Coordinates of C-alpha atoms and ligand atoms in Angstrom, one line a residue:
M1 CA 0.0 0.0 0.0
Q2 CA 1.3 3.4 -0.9
S3 CA 2.2 5.9 1.8
L4 CA -0.5 8.4 2.7
R5 CA 2.1 11.2 2.7
T6 CA 1.3 11.8 -1.0
Y7 CA -2.1 13.2 0.2
E8 CA -2.7 16.5 1.9
V9 CA -5.3 18.1 4.1
W10 CA -5.7 21.9 4.0
F11 CA -5.6 23.8 7.3
V12 CA -8.1 26.6 6.9
T13 CA -8.6 29.3 9.5
G14 CA -11.7 31.4 9.4
S15 CA -11.6 35.1 10.4
Q16 CA -12.9 38.4 9.1
R17 CA -11.4 41.8 8.1
L18 CA -12.9 43.6 11.2
Y19 CA -9.8 42.8 13.3
G20 CA -7.3 44.8 11.2
P21 CA -4.0 43.7 9.7
E22 CA -2.0 43.4 13.0
T23 CA -4.4 40.9 14.6
L24 CA -4.8 39.0 11.3
K25 CA -1.1 38.7 11.0
Q26 CA -1.0 37.1 14.4
V27 CA -3.9 34.8 13.5
A28 CA -2.0 33.6 10.4
A29 CA 1.2 33.1 12.4
N30 CA -0.5 31.1 15.1
S31 CA -2.4 29.0 12.5
Q32 CA 0.8 28.2 10.7
E33 CA 2.4 27.0 13.9
I34 CA -0.6 24.7 14.5
A35 CA -0.6 23.4 10.9
K36 CA 3.1 22.7 11.2
A37 CA 2.7 20.8 14.4
L38 CA -0.1 18.6 12.9
D39 CA 1.9 18.1 9.8
S40 CA 4.8 16.6 11.8
S41 CA 2.6 14.6 14.2
P42 CA 3.5 10.9 13.9
T43 CA -0.3 10.0 14.2
I44 CA -1.3 12.1 11.3
P45 CA -0.3 10.2 8.2
V46 CA -0.9 12.9 5.5
R47 CA 0.6 16.3 4.9
V48 CA -1.1 19.2 6.7
V49 CA -0.9 22.3 4.5
F50 CA -1.6 25.8 5.8
K51 CA -3.9 28.0 3.7
P52 CA -4.2 31.8 3.9
V53 CA -6.7 32.9 6.5
A54 CA -10.3 33.2 5.1
K55 CA -11.7 36.7 5.8
A56 CA -14.5 37.2 3.2
P57 CA -17.2 35.2 1.4
E58 CA -15.3 35.3 -1.9
E59 CA -12.2 33.9 -0.3
V60 CA -14.1 31.0 1.3
S61 CA -15.8 30.1 -2.0
E62 CA -12.5 30.3 -4.0
L63 CA -10.8 28.1 -1.5
C64 CA -13.5 25.5 -1.5
Q65 CA -13.5 25.4 -5.3
E66 CA -9.7 25.1 -5.3
A67 CA -9.9 22.2 -2.8
N68 CA -12.5 20.4 -5.1
A69 CA -10.1 20.6 -8.0
A70 CA -6.9 19.8 -6.1
S71 CA -6.2 16.1 -6.9
D72 CA -4.0 15.6 -3.8
C73 CA -6.3 17.4 -1.3
I74 CA -8.4 14.8 0.6
G75 CA -10.1 17.2 2.9
L76 CA -10.2 20.4 5.0
I77 CA -9.5 21.0 8.7
T78 CA -11.2 24.2 9.6
W79 CA -10.8 26.3 12.7
C80 CA -11.9 29.8 13.8
H81 CA -9.2 31.4 16.0
T82 CA -11.3 34.5 16.0
F83 CA -14.9 35.1 15.1
S84 CA -15.7 34.3 11.4
P85 CA -19.4 35.2 10.7
S86 CA -20.8 32.1 9.1
K87 CA -23.1 33.5 6.5
M88 CA -19.9 34.2 4.6
W89 CA -19.2 30.4 4.6
I90 CA -22.6 29.3 3.1
N91 CA -21.8 29.5 -0.6
G92 CA -18.3 27.9 -0.2
L93 CA -19.7 25.1 1.9
K94 CA -22.4 24.5 -0.6
L95 CA -19.8 24.0 -3.3
L96 CA -17.3 22.0 -1.2
R97 CA -17.1 18.3 -2.3
K98 CA -14.3 17.3 0.1
P99 CA -14.6 16.0 3.7
I100 CA -14.4 18.5 6.7
A101 CA -12.9 18.0 10.1
H102 CA -13.8 21.0 12.4
L103 CA -10.9 21.4 14.8
H104 CA -12.1 23.2 18.0
T105 CA -8.9 24.3 19.7
Q106 CA -7.1 27.3 21.0
H107 CA -3.6 28.6 20.3
N108 CA -2.9 29.0 24.0
R109 CA -3.5 26.1 26.4
E110 CA -4.2 28.1 29.5
I111 CA -5.7 31.4 30.5
P112 CA -2.8 33.8 31.4
W113 CA -4.5 34.8 34.6
S114 CA -2.2 37.7 35.6
T115 CA -1.7 39.3 32.2
I116 CA -5.0 38.6 30.3
D117 CA -6.5 41.8 28.8
M118 CA -9.0 42.7 26.1
D119 CA -6.3 42.4 23.3
F120 CA -5.8 38.8 24.4
M121 CA -9.6 38.2 24.5
N122 CA -10.1 39.6 21.0
L123 CA -7.4 37.3 19.6
N124 CA -8.3 34.1 21.3
Q125 CA -12.0 33.6 20.6
A126 CA -12.3 30.1 19.3
A127 CA -14.6 29.3 22.3
H128 CA -17.3 31.4 20.6
G129 CA -16.0 31.7 17.1
D130 CA -16.1 27.9 16.5
R131 CA -19.7 27.8 17.9
E132 CA -20.8 30.2 15.1
H133 CA -18.8 28.0 12.7
G134 CA -20.4 24.8 14.0
F135 CA -23.9 26.3 13.8
I136 CA -23.8 26.9 10.1
M137 CA -22.6 23.3 9.4
S138 CA -25.4 21.9 11.6
R139 CA -27.9 24.3 10.0
M140 CA -26.8 23.1 6.5
R141 CA -26.8 19.4 7.8
L142 CA -23.2 19.0 6.7
S143 CA -21.6 15.7 7.8
R144 CA -18.3 16.4 9.4
K145 CA -16.1 15.4 12.4
V146 CA -15.7 17.7 15.3
V147 CA -12.5 17.4 17.3
V148 CA -12.0 19.3 20.5
G149 CA -9.0 19.9 22.7
F150 CA -5.5 21.5 22.8
W151 CA -3.7 21.0 19.5
E152 CA -0.5 19.5 21.0
E153 CA -2.3 16.7 22.7
T154 CA -1.7 13.2 21.4
R155 CA -5.3 12.2 21.9
L156 CA -6.5 15.1 19.7
Q157 CA -3.9 14.4 17.0
G158 CA -4.9 10.7 17.0
Q159 CA -8.6 11.7 16.4
L160 CA -7.5 13.9 13.4
G161 CA -5.2 11.1 12.2
A162 CA -8.2 8.6 12.2
W163 CA -10.2 11.1 10.2
C164 CA -7.3 11.6 7.7
R165 CA -7.2 7.8 7.2
A166 CA -10.9 7.7 6.5
A167 CA -10.6 10.7 4.2
A168 CA -7.7 9.1 2.3
A169 CA -9.8 5.9 1.8
W170 CA -12.7 8.0 0.6
H171 CA -10.4 9.9 -1.8
D172 CA -9.1 6.5 -3.1
W173 CA -12.7 5.4 -3.9
Q174 CA -13.5 8.4 -6.1
G175 CA -13.1 7.1 -9.6
A176 CA -11.8 3.7 -8.4
K177 CA -12.6 0.7 -10.7
F178 CA -13.4 -2.7 -9.3
C179 CA -13.4 -5.7 -11.7
R180 CA -15.7 -8.7 -11.5
F181 CA -14.8 -12.0 -13.1
G182 CA -18.2 -13.8 -13.3
D183 CA -21.3 -12.8 -11.5
N184 CA -22.4 -13.4 -7.9
M185 CA -22.6 -16.9 -6.5
R186 CA -26.0 -18.1 -7.8
E187 CA -29.0 -17.4 -5.5
V188 CA -27.0 -15.5 -2.8
A189 CA -28.7 -12.4 -1.7
V190 CA -26.4 -10.4 0.5
T191 CA -23.6 -10.2 -2.1
E192 CA -26.1 -8.6 -4.5
G193 CA -26.9 -4.9 -4.5
D194 CA -27.4 -1.7 -6.6
K195 CA -24.2 -0.9 -8.4
V196 CA -25.6 2.3 -9.8
A197 CA -26.5 3.5 -6.3
A198 CA -23.1 2.5 -5.1
Q199 CA -21.4 4.5 -7.8
M200 CA -23.6 7.6 -7.0
Q201 CA -23.0 7.3 -3.2
F202 CA -19.4 6.1 -3.1
G203 CA -17.8 7.2 -6.4
Y204 CA -16.4 3.8 -7.5
S205 CA -17.5 1.7 -10.4
V206 CA -18.0 -2.0 -10.6
N207 CA -18.1 -3.8 -14.0
G208 CA -17.9 -7.4 -15.2
Y209 CA -15.1 -8.8 -17.4
G210 CA -15.0 -12.1 -19.2
V211 CA -13.1 -14.8 -17.3
G212 CA -12.2 -16.1 -20.8
D213 CA -10.1 -13.0 -21.3
L214 CA -8.4 -13.6 -18.0
A215 CA -7.8 -17.2 -19.0
E216 CA -6.2 -16.0 -22.2
L217 CA -3.8 -13.8 -20.3
V218 CA -3.0 -16.7 -17.9
S219 CA -2.2 -19.0 -20.9
Q220 CA 0.2 -16.4 -22.3
V221 CA 2.4 -16.5 -19.2
S222 CA 5.7 -18.2 -20.1
E223 CA 7.1 -21.3 -18.4
S224 CA 10.1 -19.3 -17.2
E225 CA 8.0 -16.4 -15.8
A226 CA 5.9 -18.9 -13.9
G227 CA 9.0 -20.8 -12.8
K228 CA 10.5 -17.6 -11.4
L229 CA 7.4 -16.9 -9.3
V230 CA 7.3 -20.5 -8.0
S231 CA 10.9 -19.9 -6.8
E232 CA 9.7 -16.8 -5.0
Y233 CA 6.9 -18.8 -3.4
E234 CA 9.4 -21.4 -2.2
A235 CA 11.7 -18.8 -0.8
S236 CA 8.9 -16.9 0.9
Y237 CA 6.8 -19.7 2.5
T238 CA 7.4 -23.0 4.1
V239 CA 6.4 -26.0 2.0
P240 CA 5.4 -28.9 4.3
A241 CA 6.4 -32.5 3.3
A242 CA 2.8 -33.5 2.6
T243 CA 2.7 -30.9 -0.2
A244 CA 6.3 -31.3 -1.3
N245 CA 5.7 -35.1 -1.9
L246 CA 2.5 -34.7 -3.9
P247 CA 3.0 -36.3 -7.4
N248 CA 1.9 -33.2 -9.4
V249 CA 3.0 -30.5 -7.0
R250 CA 5.3 -28.7 -9.5
Q251 CA 2.4 -28.6 -12.0
S252 CA 0.0 -27.2 -9.4
L253 CA 2.5 -24.5 -8.3
L254 CA 3.2 -23.5 -11.9
E255 CA -0.5 -23.2 -12.6
A256 CA -1.1 -21.1 -9.5
A257 CA 1.8 -18.8 -10.5
R258 CA 0.4 -18.4 -14.0
I259 CA -3.0 -17.5 -12.5
E260 CA -1.3 -14.9 -10.3
L261 CA 0.7 -13.4 -13.1
G262 CA -2.3 -13.3 -15.4
L263 CA -4.6 -11.7 -12.8
R264 CA -1.9 -9.2 -11.8
A265 CA -1.5 -8.2 -15.5
S266 CA -5.2 -8.0 -16.0
L267 CA -5.7 -5.7 -12.9
T268 CA -2.7 -3.5 -13.6
N269 CA -3.6 -3.1 -17.3
G270 CA -7.1 -2.2 -16.4
G271 CA -6.2 0.2 -13.6
F272 CA -8.3 -1.8 -11.1
K273 CA -8.1 -1.4 -7.3
G274 CA -9.6 -4.8 -6.6
F275 CA -11.5 -7.8 -8.0
T276 CA -14.0 -10.5 -7.4
D277 CA -14.3 -14.0 -8.7
T278 CA -16.5 -17.0 -8.2
F279 CA -15.9 -20.7 -8.1
E280 CA -19.1 -21.1 -10.3
D281 CA -17.5 -19.3 -13.2
L282 CA -13.9 -20.3 -13.8
H283 CA -14.2 -21.3 -17.4
G284 CA -10.7 -21.7 -18.8
L285 CA -8.9 -21.5 -15.4
V286 CA -7.5 -24.7 -14.0
Q287 CA -7.8 -23.7 -10.3
L288 CA -9.8 -21.3 -8.2
P289 CA -7.4 -18.4 -7.6
G290 CA -6.1 -19.1 -4.0
I291 CA -2.6 -17.9 -3.4
A292 CA -3.1 -15.3 -6.2
A293 CA -6.0 -13.7 -4.4
Q294 CA -4.0 -13.9 -1.1
R295 CA -0.9 -12.2 -2.5
L296 CA -2.8 -9.6 -4.5
M297 CA -4.6 -8.6 -1.3
A298 CA -1.3 -8.4 0.5
D299 CA -0.2 -5.8 -2.1
G300 CA -3.3 -3.7 -1.4
F301 CA -5.9 -4.9 -3.9
G302 CA -9.5 -5.3 -2.6
F303 CA -11.0 -8.7 -2.9
G304 CA -14.4 -10.3 -2.6
A305 CA -15.2 -14.0 -3.2
E306 CA -18.3 -15.2 -4.9
G307 CA -18.8 -12.0 -6.7
D308 CA -19.0 -9.9 -3.5
W309 CA -18.1 -6.5 -4.9
K310 CA -19.2 -4.5 -1.8
T311 CA -16.8 -6.4 0.4
C312 CA -14.1 -6.1 -2.3
A313 CA -14.4 -2.3 -2.3
L314 CA -14.6 -2.2 1.6
V315 CA -11.4 -4.3 1.9
R316 CA -9.6 -1.9 -0.4
A317 CA -10.8 1.1 1.6
M318 CA -9.7 -0.6 4.9
K319 CA -6.3 -1.3 3.4
V320 CA -5.9 2.4 2.5
M321 CA -7.0 3.4 6.1
A322 CA -4.5 0.9 7.5
A323 CA -1.5 2.1 5.4
G324 CA 1.7 2.2 7.5
L325 CA 0.0 0.8 10.7
R326 CA 0.8 -2.4 12.5
G327 CA -1.6 -5.3 11.9
G328 CA -3.1 -6.6 8.7
T329 CA -6.4 -6.4 6.9
S330 CA -8.2 -9.2 5.0
F331 CA -11.3 -10.4 3.3
M332 CA -12.9 -12.7 5.9
E333 CA -15.9 -15.0 6.6
D334 CA -17.5 -16.1 9.8
Y335 CA -17.1 -19.8 9.2
T336 CA -17.9 -21.9 12.2
Y337 CA -18.5 -21.5 16.0
H338 CA -17.1 -22.9 19.2
F339 CA -19.9 -22.5 21.8
D340 CA -18.7 -22.3 25.3
S341 CA -20.6 -21.2 28.4
K342 CA -17.6 -19.1 29.5
R343 CA -16.5 -17.6 26.2
S344 CA -17.8 -18.6 22.8
L345 CA -15.5 -18.3 19.8
V346 CA -15.7 -17.8 16.0
L347 CA -13.4 -19.5 13.6
G348 CA -13.0 -17.1 10.7
A349 CA -11.6 -18.3 7.4
H350 CA -12.5 -18.7 3.7
M351 CA -12.2 -21.5 1.2
L352 CA -8.7 -20.1 0.4
E353 CA -8.7 -16.3 0.1
I354 CA -7.4 -14.8 3.4
C355 CA -4.7 -12.1 3.2
P356 CA -1.2 -13.0 4.6
S357 CA -0.9 -9.5 6.0
I358 CA -2.7 -11.0 9.1
A359 CA -0.4 -14.0 9.4
A360 CA 1.2 -14.6 12.8
S361 CA 4.2 -16.2 11.3
K362 CA 5.6 -17.4 8.0
P363 CA 2.7 -19.1 6.1
T364 CA 2.9 -22.6 4.7
L365 CA 2.3 -23.2 1.0
E366 CA -0.1 -26.1 0.6
V367 CA -2.0 -27.9 -2.1
H368 CA -5.3 -29.6 -1.2
P369 CA -8.6 -30.5 -3.0
L370 CA -11.4 -27.9 -2.8
S371 CA -14.6 -29.7 -1.9
I372 CA -16.7 -27.6 -4.3
G373 CA -16.3 -26.3 -7.8
G374 CA -14.9 -29.3 -9.5
K375 CA -11.6 -27.8 -10.5
A376 CA -7.9 -28.9 -9.9
D377 CA -6.6 -28.7 -6.3
P378 CA -5.8 -25.1 -5.6
V379 CA -2.6 -23.7 -4.0
R380 CA -3.1 -21.7 -0.9
L381 CA -1.2 -20.1 2.0
V382 CA -2.1 -21.5 5.4
F383 CA -1.5 -19.6 8.7
D384 CA -2.9 -18.5 12.1
T385 CA -3.7 -14.9 13.1
P386 CA -1.9 -13.3 16.0
P387 CA -4.0 -12.5 19.2
G388 CA -5.2 -8.9 19.8
S389 CA -8.0 -6.5 19.2
A390 CA -9.6 -6.5 15.7
L391 CA -12.9 -5.7 14.0
N392 CA -15.1 -7.1 11.3
A393 CA -17.0 -4.7 9.0
A394 CA -19.7 -5.3 6.4
M395 CA -21.3 -3.0 3.8
L396 CA -24.9 -3.8 3.2
D397 CA -27.4 -2.7 0.6
V398 CA -30.6 -2.5 2.6
G399 CA -32.7 -1.3 -0.3
N400 CA -33.1 2.4 0.2
R401 CA -29.5 3.0 1.5
F402 CA -26.2 1.5 2.5
R403 CA -25.4 0.4 6.0
L404 CA -21.9 -0.1 7.4
L405 CA -21.9 -2.6 10.2
V406 CA -19.0 -3.0 12.6
S407 CA -18.3 -5.7 15.2
E408 CA -15.3 -5.3 17.5
V409 CA -13.6 -8.6 18.4
E410 CA -10.7 -10.0 20.3
V411 CA -8.5 -12.4 18.4
V412 CA -7.4 -15.2 20.7
P413 CA -4.5 -17.6 20.4
T414 CA -5.6 -20.7 18.4
P415 CA -6.7 -22.9 21.4
R416 CA -5.5 -26.2 19.9
P417 CA -3.6 -27.3 16.8
L418 CA -5.7 -27.7 13.6
P419 CA -3.7 -30.3 11.7
K420 CA -6.4 -31.2 9.2
L421 CA -7.7 -27.7 8.4
P422 CA -6.0 -26.6 5.1
V423 CA -6.9 -22.9 5.2
A424 CA -5.7 -19.6 6.8
R425 CA -7.8 -18.7 9.8
A426 CA -8.4 -16.4 12.7
I427 CA -10.1 -17.3 16.0
W428 CA -11.9 -14.5 17.8
A429 CA -14.4 -13.7 20.6
P430 CA -16.7 -10.8 19.6
H431 CA -17.5 -8.0 22.1
P432 CA -19.5 -8.2 24.4
N433 CA -19.9 -11.9 23.6
L434 CA -20.6 -14.1 20.6
E435 CA -24.3 -14.7 21.5
L436 CA -25.2 -11.0 21.8
A437 CA -22.9 -9.8 18.9
A438 CA -24.2 -12.4 16.5
A439 CA -27.8 -11.6 17.4
A440 CA -27.2 -7.9 16.8
W441 CA -25.3 -8.7 13.5
I442 CA -28.2 -10.8 12.3
Y443 CA -30.8 -8.2 13.3
A444 CA -28.8 -5.6 11.3
G445 CA -28.7 -7.9 8.2
G446 CA -25.0 -8.4 8.5
A447 CA -23.2 -10.4 5.8
H448 CA -21.2 -13.6 6.2
H449 CA -18.4 -11.8 4.3
T450 CA -16.5 -9.0 6.0
G451 CA -13.4 -6.9 5.9
F452 CA -11.4 -8.0 8.9
S453 CA -8.6 -5.8 10.3
Q454 CA -6.2 -5.6 13.2
A455 CA -5.2 -2.1 12.2
V456 CA -8.4 -0.2 11.3
T457 CA -10.3 1.2 14.2
T458 CA -14.0 1.7 14.8
E459 CA -13.2 5.5 14.9
M460 CA -11.8 5.4 11.4
L461 CA -14.9 3.5 10.1
E462 CA -17.2 6.0 11.9
D463 CA -15.4 8.9 10.3
F464 CA -15.6 7.0 6.9
A465 CA -19.4 6.6 7.3
V466 CA -19.8 10.3 8.1
I467 CA -17.8 11.2 5.0
A468 CA -19.7 8.8 2.9
D469 CA -22.9 10.0 4.5
I470 CA -24.3 6.5 5.2
E471 CA -25.7 4.7 8.2
I472 CA -23.3 3.0 10.6
A473 CA -24.2 0.5 13.3
I474 CA -21.6 -0.6 15.8
I475 CA -21.5 -3.7 18.0
D476 CA -18.9 -3.3 20.8
A477 CA -18.4 -4.1 24.5
K478 CA -21.2 -1.6 25.4
T479 CA -23.8 -2.9 23.0
N480 CA -27.2 -3.6 24.6
L481 CA -29.3 -5.7 22.2
R482 CA -32.6 -3.9 23.0
D483 CA -31.0 -0.4 22.4
F484 CA -29.3 -1.7 19.2
Q485 CA -32.6 -2.9 17.7
H486 CA -34.2 0.4 18.7
Q487 CA -31.4 2.2 16.9
L488 CA -32.0 0.2 13.8
R489 CA -35.7 1.0 13.8
N490 CA -35.0 4.7 14.4
N491 CA -32.5 4.8 11.6
E492 CA -35.2 3.5 9.2
V493 CA -37.2 6.7 9.9
Y494 CA -34.1 9.0 10.0
Y495 CA -32.8 7.9 6.6
A496 CA -36.2 8.1 5.1
L497 CA -36.6 11.7 6.1
R498 CA -33.0 12.9 5.9
K499 CA -32.9 13.8 2.2
G500 CA -35.6 16.5 2.7
W501 CA -33.5 18.4 5.2
T502 CA -30.2 18.7 3.3
V503 CA -29.5 21.7 1.0
Ligands
MN601 MN1 -17.7 -16.9 0.9

């Protein structure tokens, strides 16, 4: 995944001409100091760029249009050091198409009790200036994040950092292309959805491409190119004796390598940021892509099995949010349960396609039959996932809107060896417990497929949902099932009415 430092957020300070040049000079100097500190904060992954203080309606409008057109600008941080009458912001905010974080801070941390005078009071007015600024955004029903506190605090910078990651993922979606080889798995409902609505809401497009064209690219991969990639596989992963001694193992590995190289060429040539496939439409491919999907995900591509384009796009977004952080992100499926009166567990896995970014140690390279699909035995990487906090997220098309559903979980050490399970897996306990979390997930219409991450936080996904202007429902340690159901019912009304309120 590319570094997020290629992106920038603009630091915009609102003021007005009333204060005179001396005060405005001081406002600009103080703002520059804050922008510089945020830019060099280790928790803020993008560049923070100071913009000239906005003092009049024309300046606000020009700046917003400039931000819309700037290809590296992923959003605006706004702050009112002094009082900036908000009617002068209306036209600009109406035009603005980039996310906003409203920073409510103050240049000075403390009140200088013994020296404070009216000059100081006139300069340091965020406490009321930002309320006027907040009113107009609430009045216009603008979705934004409000972050409050002293600008040097780690907590505050972390909140802005989470928003920057969400804004970067949103920026990455605008104009993104996702490729589908084959349609959805036949008769499956949750992986369906309105691709036109998704493009209008999210900015990415999803289109189908012939698996025959992919098979053609795969067949063009030379023996030596495939052989070179097999050598890379053997150098990167452990090959257990059971696989090494299979009679046709070399052939299987060469075939898997051809599929990876063909897929990679297809995605790169088409400028795609992710793909889906389905075991029901593999015409011309010898195996279901296993290790290919795994390694492409590790390189930052989104992936969804069985034609699941919504999860594919979500996995890509989560990979962008996670860039540079510890912990991996993968396509995932709740596979099977371990019920226990003390702490029930979920075994998460897929037929093959789990990203090795979540591997606890060096994966093993294995070849086993796939029990469905009727193709040759596919090559896959097998591993466990390290313990620690994680989350699962699903994007749902509930008919009149999209709902992002998040479930916080704790990955536990694999309780016992799984010598006969030939797939990568993660074992977790959902918060507050499996029984409540799964009930909430099912009431919310949550999918079996998810984006799983040990790096992305609920805060980032909340910020993402605010930017995308969609519903979010969160299942965490504090979830109460009765309140959760009530919230889902209230949301039905809220989202039905919401469109009438916005400008
Ligand atoms: Mn599946």
